[in-house]
Each structure stands twice: as structure tokens, then as C-alpha cells.
């Protein structure tokens, strides 16, 4: 289980480091929070390796891993949704800009 969580955490760190998310972070002023979240996920990732060994003998660790797994999947889904919305807005803005340019060009040639 910890190996799956480790890779999920790695995906979250990559998502948090994406260029689009960094741009939004700069625009919205939460760049420091993104870095702090990356650091937290990285720390959790390091702890997972130790927890994997302990879960066989410690039910509390096993329960913690299950709850962490659920939280990591939720975080991953949330970041995917955020990235999708961001890309959708970028495409809509680009399409709107292209439509305006096309209208301007039609007025010049028509």
C-alpha cells in the first residue's frame, strides 16, 4: 500500500510543480503555500517507506496509512480538477482572442 501512496505523492508533487499551477500561484499570490504543500507531501512520502514496514505489527499505522491513502487520492483528484479547469479557461481565452482577431480581419477584407 505504501508503494502506491509513494507514487501518488510523487504525482501530486509533479502536479504542484506544473507550469500552469505555478503561473496561477504567482497570479493569485499563493506561491509560498504551493511550495509548503510540496514540502509537506515530500515529507509524507519519506515517512511512507518506514510506515510500510511498521503496518504489519502496528494496527494504528495500518489505519493511518489507509486514511492517508484516501486523503492522497482526494488531493490528487482535486489537483486534476483544478488543472482541468485551468486548461479549459486557457483554451476559452485563446479561442475568444482568435475569434476577435478573425472578426477584425473580416472587417478589413470585407
PDB file of C-alpha atoms in Angstrom:
ATOM      1  CA  UNK A   1       0.000   0.000   0.000  1.00  0.00           C
ATOM      2  CA  UNK A   2       2.778   2.434   0.863  1.00  0.00           C
ATOM      3  CA  UNK A   3       4.330   1.983  -2.573  1.00  0.00           C
ATOM      4  CA  UNK A   4       1.078   3.057  -4.225  1.00  0.00           C
ATOM      5  CA  UNK A   5       0.874   6.041  -1.888  1.00  0.00           C
ATOM      6  CA  UNK A   6       4.503   6.868  -2.594  1.00  0.00           C
ATOM      7  CA  UNK A   7       3.784   7.074  -6.325  1.00  0.00           C
ATOM      8  CA  UNK A   8       0.569   9.018  -5.731  1.00  0.00           C
ATOM      9  CA  UNK A   9       2.545  11.505  -3.637  1.00  0.00           C
ATOM     10  CA  UNK A  10       5.087  11.752  -6.436  1.00  0.00           C
ATOM     11  CA  UNK A  11       2.276  12.565  -8.874  1.00  0.00           C
ATOM     12  CA  UNK A  12       0.945  15.233  -6.530  1.00  0.00           C
ATOM     13  CA  UNK A  13       4.385  16.809  -6.250  1.00  0.00           C
ATOM     14  CA  UNK A  14       4.658  16.847 -10.051  1.00  0.00           C
ATOM     15  CA  UNK A  15       1.196  18.407 -10.334  1.00  0.00           C
ATOM     16  CA  UNK A  16       2.128  21.064  -7.800  1.00  0.00           C
ATOM     17  CA  UNK A  17       5.235  21.808  -9.831  1.00  0.00           C
ATOM     18  CA  UNK A  18       3.410  22.141 -13.135  1.00  0.00           C
ATOM     19  CA  UNK A  19       3.998  25.352 -15.031  1.00  0.00           C
ATOM     20  CA  UNK A  20       0.292  26.179 -15.209  1.00  0.00           C
ATOM     21  CA  UNK A  21      -0.165  25.800 -11.465  1.00  0.00           C
ATOM     22  CA  UNK A  22       2.957  27.870 -10.820  1.00  0.00           C
ATOM     23  CA  UNK A  23       1.572  30.653 -13.023  1.00  0.00           C
ATOM     24  CA  UNK A  24      -1.712  30.636 -11.139  1.00  0.00           C
ATOM     25  CA  UNK A  25       0.200  30.605  -7.866  1.00  0.00           C
ATOM     26  CA  UNK A  26       2.068  33.733  -8.898  1.00  0.00           C
ATOM     27  CA  UNK A  27      -1.101  35.462 -10.096  1.00  0.00           C
ATOM     28  CA  UNK A  28      -3.127  34.570  -7.018  1.00  0.00           C
ATOM     29  CA  UNK A  29      -0.294  35.143  -4.566  1.00  0.00           C
ATOM     30  CA  UNK A  30      -0.067  31.677  -3.072  1.00  0.00           C
ATOM     31  CA  UNK A  31       3.306  30.611  -4.415  1.00  0.00           C
ATOM     32  CA  UNK A  32       4.661  30.114  -0.876  1.00  0.00           C
ATOM     33  CA  UNK A  33       1.709  27.901   0.020  1.00  0.00           C
ATOM     34  CA  UNK A  34       2.344  25.729  -3.038  1.00  0.00           C
ATOM     35  CA  UNK A  35       5.977  25.298  -2.010  1.00  0.00           C
ATOM     36  CA  UNK A  36       4.948  24.451   1.551  1.00  0.00           C
ATOM     37  CA  UNK A  37       2.470  21.873   0.259  1.00  0.00           C
ATOM     38  CA  UNK A  38       5.172  20.330  -1.961  1.00  0.00           C
ATOM     39  CA  UNK A  39       7.459  20.092   1.068  1.00  0.00           C
ATOM     40  CA  UNK A  40       4.722  18.501   3.186  1.00  0.00           C
ATOM     41  CA  UNK A  41       3.917  15.902   0.545  1.00  0.00           C
ATOM     42  CA  UNK A  42       7.617  15.166   0.156  1.00  0.00           C
ATOM     43  CA  UNK A  43       7.925  14.607   3.925  1.00  0.00           C
ATOM     44  CA  UNK A  44       4.902  12.300   3.889  1.00  0.00           C
ATOM     45  CA  UNK A  45       6.484  10.427   1.011  1.00  0.00           C
ATOM     46  CA  UNK A  46       9.628   9.822   3.077  1.00  0.00           C
ATOM     47  CA  UNK A  47       7.590   8.608   6.060  1.00  0.00           C
ATOM     48  CA  UNK A  48       5.664   6.146   3.912  1.00  0.00           C
ATOM     49  CA  UNK A  49       8.656   3.899   3.431  1.00  0.00           C
ATOM     50  CA  UNK A  50       9.057   3.471   7.194  1.00  0.00           C
ATOM     51  CA  UNK A  51       5.305   3.059   7.736  1.00  0.00           C
ATOM     52  CA  UNK A  52       5.173   0.225   5.199  1.00  0.00           C
ATOM     53  CA  UNK A  53       7.434  -1.860   7.417  1.00  0.00           C
ATOM     54  CA  UNK A  54       5.533  -0.984  10.606  1.00  0.00           C
ATOM     55  CA  UNK A  55       1.990  -1.618   9.387  1.00  0.00           C
ATOM     56  CA  UNK A  56       2.247  -5.400   9.762  1.00  0.00           C
ATOM     57  CA  UNK A  57       2.875  -5.071  13.507  1.00  0.00           C
ATOM     58  CA  UNK A  58       1.014  -1.862  14.312  1.00  0.00           C
ATOM     59  CA  UNK A  59      -2.707  -1.526  13.571  1.00  0.00           C
ATOM     60  CA  UNK A  60      -2.602   2.226  14.232  1.00  0.00           C
ATOM     61  CA  UNK A  61      -0.025   2.641  11.465  1.00  0.00           C
ATOM     62  CA  UNK A  62      -2.133   0.488   9.151  1.00  0.00           C
ATOM     63  CA  UNK A  63      -5.188   2.653   9.905  1.00  0.00           C
ATOM     64  CA  UNK A  64      -3.113   5.815   9.361  1.00  0.00           C
ATOM     65  CA  UNK A  65      -1.914   4.513   6.005  1.00  0.00           C
ATOM     66  CA  UNK A  66      -5.495   3.820   4.900  1.00  0.00           C
ATOM     67  CA  UNK A  67      -6.635   7.309   5.906  1.00  0.00           C
ATOM     68  CA  UNK A  68      -3.598   8.827   4.236  1.00  0.00           C
ATOM     69  CA  UNK A  69      -4.339   6.843   1.090  1.00  0.00           C
ATOM     70  CA  UNK A  70      -7.858   8.283   0.977  1.00  0.00           C
ATOM     71  CA  UNK A  71      -6.565  11.814   1.575  1.00  0.00           C
ATOM     72  CA  UNK A  72      -3.867  11.469  -1.091  1.00  0.00           C
ATOM     73  CA  UNK A  73      -6.367  10.249  -3.670  1.00  0.00           C
ATOM     74  CA  UNK A  74      -8.683  13.153  -2.802  1.00  0.00           C
ATOM     75  CA  UNK A  75      -5.798  15.621  -3.144  1.00  0.00           C
ATOM     76  CA  UNK A  76      -4.769  14.087  -6.464  1.00  0.00           C
ATOM     77  CA  UNK A  77      -8.351  14.311  -7.752  1.00  0.00           C
ATOM     78  CA  UNK A  78      -8.618  17.915  -6.596  1.00  0.00           C
ATOM     79  CA  UNK A  79      -5.402  18.872  -8.375  1.00  0.00           C
ATOM     80  CA  UNK A  80      -6.584  17.110 -11.535  1.00  0.00           C
ATOM     81  CA  UNK A  81      -9.872  19.027 -11.392  1.00  0.00           C
ATOM     82  CA  UNK A  82      -8.024  22.292 -10.806  1.00  0.00           C
ATOM     83  CA  UNK A  83      -5.663  21.660 -13.719  1.00  0.00           C
ATOM     84  CA  UNK A  84      -8.567  20.730 -15.987  1.00  0.00           C
ATOM     85  CA  UNK A  85     -10.420  23.936 -15.117  1.00  0.00           C
ATOM     86  CA  UNK A  86      -7.252  25.952 -15.666  1.00  0.00           C
ATOM     87  CA  UNK A  87      -6.671  24.407 -19.093  1.00  0.00           C
ATOM     88  CA  UNK A  88     -10.321  24.924 -20.013  1.00  0.00           C
ATOM     89  CA  UNK A  89     -10.064  28.620 -19.141  1.00  0.00           C
ATOM     90  CA  UNK A  90      -6.845  28.978 -21.125  1.00  0.00           C
ATOM     91  CA  UNK A  91      -8.448  27.369 -24.185  1.00  0.00           C
ATOM     92  CA  UNK A  92     -11.552  29.536 -23.868  1.00  0.00           C
ATOM     93  CA  UNK A  93      -9.431  32.694 -23.573  1.00  0.00           C
ATOM     94  CA  UNK A  94      -7.359  31.682 -26.598  1.00  0.00           C
ATOM     95  CA  UNK A  95     -10.484  30.880 -28.632  1.00  0.00           C
ATOM     96  CA  UNK A  96     -12.056  34.196 -27.653  1.00  0.00           C
ATOM     97  CA  UNK A  97      -8.898  36.058 -28.691  1.00  0.00           C
ATOM     98  CA  UNK A  98      -8.782  34.201 -32.023  1.00  0.00           C
ATOM     99  CA  UNK A  99     -12.460  34.968 -32.666  1.00  0.00           C
ATOM    100  CA  UNK A 100     -11.830  38.675 -32.084  1.00  0.00           C
ATOM    101  CA  UNK A 101      -8.833  38.584 -34.425  1.00  0.00           C
ATOM    102  CA  UNK A 102     -10.932  36.823 -37.075  1.00  0.00           C
ATOM    103  CA  UNK A 103     -13.664  39.452 -36.755  1.00  0.00           C
ATOM    104  CA  UNK A 104     -11.069  42.203 -37.101  1.00  0.00           C
ATOM    105  CA  UNK A 105      -9.583  40.561 -40.187  1.00  0.00           C
ATOM    106  CA  UNK A 106     -13.013  40.106 -41.787  1.00  0.00           C
ATOM    107  CA  UNK A 107     -13.734  43.796 -41.349  1.00  0.00           C
ATOM    108  CA  UNK A 108     -10.504  44.707 -43.128  1.00  0.00           C
ATOM    109  CA  UNK A 109     -11.058  42.384 -46.099  1.00  0.00           C
ATOM    110  CA  UNK A 110     -14.835  42.756 -46.400  1.00  0.00           C
TER     111      UNK A 110
END
